[in-house]
CSV table of C-alpha atoms in Angstrom, one decimal:
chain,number,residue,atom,x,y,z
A,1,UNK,CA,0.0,0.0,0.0
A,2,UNK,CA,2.5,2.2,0.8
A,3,UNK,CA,4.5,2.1,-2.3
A,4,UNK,CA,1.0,2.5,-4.2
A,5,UNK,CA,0.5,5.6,-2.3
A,6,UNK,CA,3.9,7.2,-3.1
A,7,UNK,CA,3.6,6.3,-6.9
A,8,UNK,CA,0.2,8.3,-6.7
A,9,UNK,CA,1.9,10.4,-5.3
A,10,UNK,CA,4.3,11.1,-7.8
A,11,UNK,CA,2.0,11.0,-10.7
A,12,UNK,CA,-0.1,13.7,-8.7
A,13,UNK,CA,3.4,15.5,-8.7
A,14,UNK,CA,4.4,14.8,-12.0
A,15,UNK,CA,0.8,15.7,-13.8
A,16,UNK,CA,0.9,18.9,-11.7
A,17,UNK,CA,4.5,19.9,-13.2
A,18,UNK,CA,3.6,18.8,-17.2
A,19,UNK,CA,0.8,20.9,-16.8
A,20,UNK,CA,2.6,23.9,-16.0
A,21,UNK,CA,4.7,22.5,-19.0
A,22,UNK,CA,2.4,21.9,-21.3
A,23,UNK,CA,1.0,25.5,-20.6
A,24,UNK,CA,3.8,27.0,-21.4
A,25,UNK,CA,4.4,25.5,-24.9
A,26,UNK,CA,0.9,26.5,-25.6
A,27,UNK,CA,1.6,30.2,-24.8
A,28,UNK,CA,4.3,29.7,-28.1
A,29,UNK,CA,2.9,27.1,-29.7
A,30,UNK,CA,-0.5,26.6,-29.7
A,31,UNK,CA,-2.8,23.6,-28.8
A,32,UNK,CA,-2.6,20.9,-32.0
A,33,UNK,CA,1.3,21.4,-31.8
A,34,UNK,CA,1.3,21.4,-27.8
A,35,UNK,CA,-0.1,18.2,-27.7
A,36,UNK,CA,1.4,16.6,-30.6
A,37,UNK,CA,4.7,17.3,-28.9
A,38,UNK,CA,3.6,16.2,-25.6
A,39,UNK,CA,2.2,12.9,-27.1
A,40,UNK,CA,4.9,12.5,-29.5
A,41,UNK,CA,8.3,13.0,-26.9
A,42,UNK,CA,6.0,10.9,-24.7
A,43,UNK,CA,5.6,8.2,-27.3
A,44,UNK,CA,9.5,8.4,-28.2
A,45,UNK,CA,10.2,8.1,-24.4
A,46,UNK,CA,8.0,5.4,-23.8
A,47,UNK,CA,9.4,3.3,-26.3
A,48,UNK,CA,12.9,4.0,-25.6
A,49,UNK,CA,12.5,3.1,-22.0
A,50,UNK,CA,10.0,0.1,-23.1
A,51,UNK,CA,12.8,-1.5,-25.4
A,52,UNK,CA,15.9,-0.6,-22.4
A,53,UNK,CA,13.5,-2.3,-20.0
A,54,UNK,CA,11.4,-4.9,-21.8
A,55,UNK,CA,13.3,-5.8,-24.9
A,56,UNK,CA,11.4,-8.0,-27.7
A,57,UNK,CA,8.3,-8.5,-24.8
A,58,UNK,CA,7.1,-4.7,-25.4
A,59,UNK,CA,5.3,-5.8,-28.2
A,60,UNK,CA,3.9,-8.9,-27.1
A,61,UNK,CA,0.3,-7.7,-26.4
A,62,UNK,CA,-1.3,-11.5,-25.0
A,63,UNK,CA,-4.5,-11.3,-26.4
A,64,UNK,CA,-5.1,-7.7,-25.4
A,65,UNK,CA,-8.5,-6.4,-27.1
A,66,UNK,CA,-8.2,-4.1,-29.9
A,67,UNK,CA,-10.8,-1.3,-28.5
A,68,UNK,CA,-8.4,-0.7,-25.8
A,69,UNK,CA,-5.6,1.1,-27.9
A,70,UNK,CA,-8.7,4.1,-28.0
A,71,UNK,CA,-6.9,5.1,-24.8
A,72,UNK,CA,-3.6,6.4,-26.7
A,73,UNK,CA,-6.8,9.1,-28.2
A,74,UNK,CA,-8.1,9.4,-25.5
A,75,UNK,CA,-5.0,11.2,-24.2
A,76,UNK,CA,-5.3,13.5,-26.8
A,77,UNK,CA,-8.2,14.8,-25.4
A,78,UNK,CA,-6.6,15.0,-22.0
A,79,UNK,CA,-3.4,16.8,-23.3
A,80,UNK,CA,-5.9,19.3,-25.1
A,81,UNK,CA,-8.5,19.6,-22.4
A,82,UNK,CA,-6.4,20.2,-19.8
A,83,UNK,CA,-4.4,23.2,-21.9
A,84,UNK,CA,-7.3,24.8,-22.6
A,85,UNK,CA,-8.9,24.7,-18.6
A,86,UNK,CA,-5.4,25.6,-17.3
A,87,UNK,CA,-5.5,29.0,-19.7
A,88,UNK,CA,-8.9,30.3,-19.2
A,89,UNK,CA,-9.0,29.0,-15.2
A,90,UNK,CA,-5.1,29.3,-14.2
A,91,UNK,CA,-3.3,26.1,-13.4
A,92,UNK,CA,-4.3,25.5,-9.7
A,93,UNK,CA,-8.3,25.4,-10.4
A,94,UNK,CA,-7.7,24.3,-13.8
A,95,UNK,CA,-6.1,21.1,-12.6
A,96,UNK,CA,-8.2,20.9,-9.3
A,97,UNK,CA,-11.4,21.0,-11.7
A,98,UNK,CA,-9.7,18.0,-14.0
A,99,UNK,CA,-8.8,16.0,-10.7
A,100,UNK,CA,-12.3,16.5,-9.1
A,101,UNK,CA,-13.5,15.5,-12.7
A,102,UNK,CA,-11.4,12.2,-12.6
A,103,UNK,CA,-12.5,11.4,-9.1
A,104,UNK,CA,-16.3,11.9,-9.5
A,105,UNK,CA,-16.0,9.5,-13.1
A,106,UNK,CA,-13.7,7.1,-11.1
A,107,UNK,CA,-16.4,6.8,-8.9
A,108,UNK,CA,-19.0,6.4,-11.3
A,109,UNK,CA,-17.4,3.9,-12.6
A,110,UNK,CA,-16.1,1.4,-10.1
A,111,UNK,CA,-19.5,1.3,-8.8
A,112,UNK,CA,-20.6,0.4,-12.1
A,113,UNK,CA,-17.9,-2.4,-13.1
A,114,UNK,CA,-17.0,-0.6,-16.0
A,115,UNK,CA,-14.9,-2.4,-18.5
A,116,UNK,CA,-14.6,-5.0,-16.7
A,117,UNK,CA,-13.4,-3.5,-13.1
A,118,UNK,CA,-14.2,-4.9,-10.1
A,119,UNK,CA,-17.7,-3.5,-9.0
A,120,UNK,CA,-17.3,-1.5,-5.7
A,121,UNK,CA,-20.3,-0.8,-3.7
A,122,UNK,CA,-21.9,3.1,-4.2
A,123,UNK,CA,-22.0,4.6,-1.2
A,124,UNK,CA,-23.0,8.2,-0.3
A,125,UNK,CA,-20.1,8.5,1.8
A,126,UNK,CA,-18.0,8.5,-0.6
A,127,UNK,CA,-20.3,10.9,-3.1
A,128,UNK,CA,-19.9,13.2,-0.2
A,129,UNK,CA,-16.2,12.6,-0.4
A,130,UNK,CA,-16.2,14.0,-3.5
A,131,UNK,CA,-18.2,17.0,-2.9
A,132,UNK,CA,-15.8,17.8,0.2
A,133,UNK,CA,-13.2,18.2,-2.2
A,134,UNK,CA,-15.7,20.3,-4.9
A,135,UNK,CA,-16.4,22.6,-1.9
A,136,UNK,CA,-12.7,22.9,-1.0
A,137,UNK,CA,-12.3,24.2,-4.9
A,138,UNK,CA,-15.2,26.7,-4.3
A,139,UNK,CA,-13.7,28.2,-0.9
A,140,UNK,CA,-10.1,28.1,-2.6
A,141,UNK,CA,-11.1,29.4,-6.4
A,142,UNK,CA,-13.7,32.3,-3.9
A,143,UNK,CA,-13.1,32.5,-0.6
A,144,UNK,CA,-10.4,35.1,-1.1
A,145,UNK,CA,-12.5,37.2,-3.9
A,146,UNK,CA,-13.7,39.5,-0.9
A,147,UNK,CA,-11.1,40.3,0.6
A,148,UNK,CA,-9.4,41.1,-2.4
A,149,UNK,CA,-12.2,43.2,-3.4
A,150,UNK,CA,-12.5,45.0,0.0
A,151,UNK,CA,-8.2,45.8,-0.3
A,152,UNK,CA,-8.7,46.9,-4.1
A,153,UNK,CA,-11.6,49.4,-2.9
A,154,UNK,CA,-9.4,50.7,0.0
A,155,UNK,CA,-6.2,51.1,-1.8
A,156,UNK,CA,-8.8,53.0,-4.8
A,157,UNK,CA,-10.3,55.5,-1.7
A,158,UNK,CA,-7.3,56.3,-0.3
A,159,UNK,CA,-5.4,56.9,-3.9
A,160,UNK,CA,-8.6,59.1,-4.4
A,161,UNK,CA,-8.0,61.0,-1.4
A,162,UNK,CA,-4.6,62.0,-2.0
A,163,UNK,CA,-6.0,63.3,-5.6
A,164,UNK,CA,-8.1,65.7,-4.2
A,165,UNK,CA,-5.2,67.0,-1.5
């Protein structure tokens, strides 16, 4: 368990950081060529690493359904999605919506047994789980808006003030 944990972890990590990444190459870039450059380096790092590690047994694919390869588009969308949420909501809500997103589906669909996973019981304890976290977004992404607001209008008063002397 532990070792699962700190691999999640370090994908929560990792995601986090090519995010930034991937943002930044779209400033320059745009979105088609972000993500064919994330996919593609990806693809060309995967294999590499595949072929150091695995040798001739990367490519032995035991029976493994066709339909499933729809995952490698699938990360198209991901790459694309997640440029475009990170620039029009800034990277920490932008990736906080995407994870609270992935949780809520991931839930959905353990409960359901989809694709063949092992069916895990609904329970409304762990809906409100999910909702704890969508709060947490809220209070994060507005919780501070206020404030903010309240400093702008004193900092516009006093700059006003010191006009008219």
């Amino acid at each position: 368990m532990l070792v699962g944990l700190f691999f999640s972890l370090l994908a929560g990590s990792l995601v986090g950081l090519q995010n930034i990444f991937n943002s930044k190459v779209n400033e320059r870039a745009g979105s088609w060529a972000t993500t064919t450059l994330v996919l593609g380096l990806g693809f060309l790092a995967s294999l590499l690493m595949g072929l150091i590690f695995e040798g001739g047994e990367l490519f032995h694919l035991h029976g493994m359904k066709p339909w499933y390869w729809v995952s490698g588009v699938i990360g198209i969308g991901v790459v694309t999605c997640i440029v475009q949420g990170i620039n029009r909501l800034g990277p920490t809500v932008g990736v906080s919506v995407a994870l609270i997103s992935q949780l809520a589906f991931a839930l959905w669909w353990d409960s359901m047994g989809f694709m063949g996973l092992d069916k895990v019981p609904f329970s409304f304890k762990k809906l409100l789980g999910v909702l704890v976290i969508v709060a947490g977004i809220m209070v994060f992404k507005f919780g501070g808006q206020q404030e903010s607001q309240k400093k702008s209008k004193i900092v516009r008063n006093r700059l006003n003030h010191l006009g008219r002397n």
